mmCIF file of C-alpha atoms in Angstrom:
data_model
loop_
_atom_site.group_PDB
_atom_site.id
_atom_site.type_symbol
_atom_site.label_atom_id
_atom_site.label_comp_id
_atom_site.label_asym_id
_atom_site.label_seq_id
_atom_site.Cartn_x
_atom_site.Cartn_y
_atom_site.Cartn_z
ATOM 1 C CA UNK A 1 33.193 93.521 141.684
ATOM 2 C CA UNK A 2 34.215 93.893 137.603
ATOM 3 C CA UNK A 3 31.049 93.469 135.444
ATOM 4 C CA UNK A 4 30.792 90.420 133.611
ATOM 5 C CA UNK A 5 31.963 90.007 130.484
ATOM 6 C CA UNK A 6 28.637 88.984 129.147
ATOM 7 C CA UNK A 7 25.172 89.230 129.383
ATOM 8 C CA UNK A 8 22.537 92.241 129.864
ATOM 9 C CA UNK A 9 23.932 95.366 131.477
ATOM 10 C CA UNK A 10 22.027 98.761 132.647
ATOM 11 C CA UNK A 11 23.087 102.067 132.985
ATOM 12 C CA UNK A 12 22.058 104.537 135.259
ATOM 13 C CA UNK A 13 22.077 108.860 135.228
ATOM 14 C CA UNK A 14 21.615 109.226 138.500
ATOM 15 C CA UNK A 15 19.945 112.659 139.736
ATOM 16 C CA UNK A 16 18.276 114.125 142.611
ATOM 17 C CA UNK A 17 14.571 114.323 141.285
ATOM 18 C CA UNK A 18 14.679 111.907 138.247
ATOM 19 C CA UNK A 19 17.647 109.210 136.770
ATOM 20 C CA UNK A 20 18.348 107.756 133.372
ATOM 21 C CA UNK A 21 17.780 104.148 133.415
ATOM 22 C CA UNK A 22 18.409 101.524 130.343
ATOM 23 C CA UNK A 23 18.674 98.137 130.179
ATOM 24 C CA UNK A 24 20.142 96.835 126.842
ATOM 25 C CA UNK A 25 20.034 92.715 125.710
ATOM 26 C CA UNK A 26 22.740 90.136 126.622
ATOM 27 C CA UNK A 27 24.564 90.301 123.142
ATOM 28 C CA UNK A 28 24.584 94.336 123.980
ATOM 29 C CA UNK A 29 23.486 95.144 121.032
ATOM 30 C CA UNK A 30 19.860 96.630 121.258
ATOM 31 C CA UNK A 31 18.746 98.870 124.318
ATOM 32 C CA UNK A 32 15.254 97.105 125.730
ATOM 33 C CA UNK A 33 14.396 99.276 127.941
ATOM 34 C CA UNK A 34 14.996 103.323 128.072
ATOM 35 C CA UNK A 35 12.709 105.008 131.766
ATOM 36 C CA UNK A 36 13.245 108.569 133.263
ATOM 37 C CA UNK A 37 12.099 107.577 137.070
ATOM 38 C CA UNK A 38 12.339 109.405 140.382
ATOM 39 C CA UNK A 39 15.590 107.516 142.401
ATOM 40 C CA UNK A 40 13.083 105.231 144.491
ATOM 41 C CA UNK A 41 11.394 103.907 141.329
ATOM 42 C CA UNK A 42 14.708 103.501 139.714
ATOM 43 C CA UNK A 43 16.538 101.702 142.500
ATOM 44 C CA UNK A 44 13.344 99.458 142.590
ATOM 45 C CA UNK A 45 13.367 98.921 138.605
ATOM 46 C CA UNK A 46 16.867 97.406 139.318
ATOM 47 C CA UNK A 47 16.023 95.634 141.867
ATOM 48 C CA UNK A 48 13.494 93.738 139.882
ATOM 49 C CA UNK A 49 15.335 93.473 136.978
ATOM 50 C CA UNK A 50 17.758 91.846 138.946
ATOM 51 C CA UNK A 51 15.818 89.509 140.632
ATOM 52 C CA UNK A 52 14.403 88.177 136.603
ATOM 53 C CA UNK A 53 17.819 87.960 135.903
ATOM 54 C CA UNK A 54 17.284 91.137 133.234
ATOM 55 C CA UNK A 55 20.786 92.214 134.252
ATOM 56 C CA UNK A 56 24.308 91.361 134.960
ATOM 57 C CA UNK A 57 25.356 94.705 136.150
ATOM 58 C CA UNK A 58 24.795 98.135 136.082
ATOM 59 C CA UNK A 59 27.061 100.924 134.552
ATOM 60 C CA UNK A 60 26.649 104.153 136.782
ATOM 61 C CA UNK A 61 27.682 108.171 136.291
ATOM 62 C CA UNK A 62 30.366 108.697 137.961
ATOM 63 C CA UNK A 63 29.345 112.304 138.484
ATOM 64 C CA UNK A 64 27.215 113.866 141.570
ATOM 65 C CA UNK A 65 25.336 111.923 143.505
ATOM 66 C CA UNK A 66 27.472 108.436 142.502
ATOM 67 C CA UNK A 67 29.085 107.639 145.660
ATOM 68 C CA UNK A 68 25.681 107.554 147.066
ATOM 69 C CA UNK A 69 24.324 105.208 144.362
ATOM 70 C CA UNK A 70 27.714 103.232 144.709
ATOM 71 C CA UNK A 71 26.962 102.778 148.323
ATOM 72 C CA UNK A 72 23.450 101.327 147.674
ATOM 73 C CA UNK A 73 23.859 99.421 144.136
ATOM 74 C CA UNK A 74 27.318 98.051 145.422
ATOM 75 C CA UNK A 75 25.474 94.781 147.342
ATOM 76 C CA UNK A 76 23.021 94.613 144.996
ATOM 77 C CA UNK A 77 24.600 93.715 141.341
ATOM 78 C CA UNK A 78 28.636 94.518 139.612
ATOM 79 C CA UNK A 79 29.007 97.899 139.380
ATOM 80 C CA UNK A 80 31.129 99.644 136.773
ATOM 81 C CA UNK A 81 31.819 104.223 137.263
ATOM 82 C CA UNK A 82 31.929 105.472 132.987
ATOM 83 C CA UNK A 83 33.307 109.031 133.131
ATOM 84 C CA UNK A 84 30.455 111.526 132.827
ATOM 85 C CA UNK A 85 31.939 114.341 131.088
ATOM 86 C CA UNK A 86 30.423 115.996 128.621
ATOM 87 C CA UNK A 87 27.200 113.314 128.294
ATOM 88 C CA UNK A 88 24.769 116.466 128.018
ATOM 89 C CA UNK A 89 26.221 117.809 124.932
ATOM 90 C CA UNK A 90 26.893 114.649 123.887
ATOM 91 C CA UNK A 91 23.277 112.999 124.631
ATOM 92 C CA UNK A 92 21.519 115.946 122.934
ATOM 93 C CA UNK A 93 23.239 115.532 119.679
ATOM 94 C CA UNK A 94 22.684 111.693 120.679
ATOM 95 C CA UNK A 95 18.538 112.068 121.049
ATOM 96 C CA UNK A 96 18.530 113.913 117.619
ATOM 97 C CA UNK A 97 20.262 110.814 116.106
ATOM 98 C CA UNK A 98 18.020 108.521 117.052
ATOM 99 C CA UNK A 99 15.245 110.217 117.166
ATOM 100 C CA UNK A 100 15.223 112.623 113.668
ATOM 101 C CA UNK A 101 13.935 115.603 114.155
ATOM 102 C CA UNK A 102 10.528 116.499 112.348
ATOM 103 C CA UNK A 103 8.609 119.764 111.564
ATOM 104 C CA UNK A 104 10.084 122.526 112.291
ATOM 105 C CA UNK A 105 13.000 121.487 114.542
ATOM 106 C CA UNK A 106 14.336 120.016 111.056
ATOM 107 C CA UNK A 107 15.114 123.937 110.280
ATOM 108 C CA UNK A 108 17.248 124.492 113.272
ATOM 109 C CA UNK A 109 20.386 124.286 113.443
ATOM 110 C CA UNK A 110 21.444 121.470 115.410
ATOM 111 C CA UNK A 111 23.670 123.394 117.858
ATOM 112 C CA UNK A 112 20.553 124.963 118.603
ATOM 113 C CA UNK A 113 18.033 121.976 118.669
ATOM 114 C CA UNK A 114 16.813 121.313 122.293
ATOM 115 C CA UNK A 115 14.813 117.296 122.777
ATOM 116 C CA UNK A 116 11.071 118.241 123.480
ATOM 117 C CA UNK A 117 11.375 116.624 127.186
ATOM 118 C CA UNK A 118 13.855 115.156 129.416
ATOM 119 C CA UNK A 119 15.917 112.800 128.005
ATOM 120 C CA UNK A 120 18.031 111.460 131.216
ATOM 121 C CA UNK A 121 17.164 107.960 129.505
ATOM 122 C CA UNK A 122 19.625 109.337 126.192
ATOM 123 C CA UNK A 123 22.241 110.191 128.628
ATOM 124 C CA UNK A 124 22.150 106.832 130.742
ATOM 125 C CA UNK A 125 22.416 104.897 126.998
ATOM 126 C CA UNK A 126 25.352 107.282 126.466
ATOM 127 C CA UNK A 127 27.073 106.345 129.717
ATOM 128 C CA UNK A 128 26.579 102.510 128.082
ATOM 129 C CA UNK A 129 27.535 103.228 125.236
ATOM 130 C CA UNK A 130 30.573 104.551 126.417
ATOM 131 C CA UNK A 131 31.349 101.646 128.376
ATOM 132 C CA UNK A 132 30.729 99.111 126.250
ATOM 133 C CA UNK A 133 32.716 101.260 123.243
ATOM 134 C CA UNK A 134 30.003 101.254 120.435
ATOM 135 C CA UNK A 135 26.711 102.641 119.777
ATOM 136 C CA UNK A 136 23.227 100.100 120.596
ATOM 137 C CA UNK A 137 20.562 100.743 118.941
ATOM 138 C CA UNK A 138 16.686 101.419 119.438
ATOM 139 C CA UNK A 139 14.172 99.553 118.354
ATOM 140 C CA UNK A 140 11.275 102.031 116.642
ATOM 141 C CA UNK A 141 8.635 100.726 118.993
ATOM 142 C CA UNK A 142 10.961 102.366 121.932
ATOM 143 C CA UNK A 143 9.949 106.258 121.827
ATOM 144 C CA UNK A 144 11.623 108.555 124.020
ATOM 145 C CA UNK A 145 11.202 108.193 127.660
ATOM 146 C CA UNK A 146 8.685 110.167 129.445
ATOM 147 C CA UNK A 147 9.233 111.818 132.844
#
């Protein structure tokens, strides 16, 4: 099933220990909600977002692991597979956009900058972002996701 044209989406980086999980508003503008979970809690979080009505559909990796999280997200909401090459690169020099880098880090190079912590959440707004075709923003009271 297509996603819909509007309303709230999500986006998942699905891995074996933890996943990427964001939920941006329905103008998709804004991301609301940025979580690094273990895949129980983040098959759950959908669920429940789902069942408020916090989503429309979700936007999933289409790298390993997918199929599986096809299989199960499939009866649960539209699903949409966003090409996943390249989101690490790509969600590292993401996290340093949105969040600057201070101290220190400032001094490095950014080729050499690492994020201070997992930042699966950066890569599932990247896997958004790339459906959707333009950059959503984060509000300042949404820090980097802990894991």
């Amino acid at each position: 099933m297509p996603l819909p044209a509007h309303g709230p989406l999500a986006a998942l980086d699905p891995g074996r220990c933890k996943c990427g999980l964001v939920r941006c508003d329905p103008a998709r503008q804004q991301v609301l909600a940025a979580l690094i979970l273990e895949p129980e809690q983040a098959l759950a979080q959908l669920r429940a977002w789902q069942a408020e009505g916090a989503v429309a559909g979700v936007v999933l990796g289409d790298g390993t692991g997918s199929r599986h999280w096809s299989q199960r997200l499939a009866p649960l909401l539209p699903l949409q597979l966003v090409d996943e090459r390249r989101t690490t690169l790509e969600a590292r020099r993401r996290f340093w956009q949105l969040f600057p880098p201070r101290g220190w880090r400032r001094l490095l190079p950014e080729g050499l900058r690492q994020p201070p912590g997992p930042w699966d959440d950066v890569v599932a707004q990247l896997l958004l972002e790339r459906h959707l075709g333009h950059p959503l923003s984060r509000p300042p009271s949404l820090p980097p996701a802990a894991f």
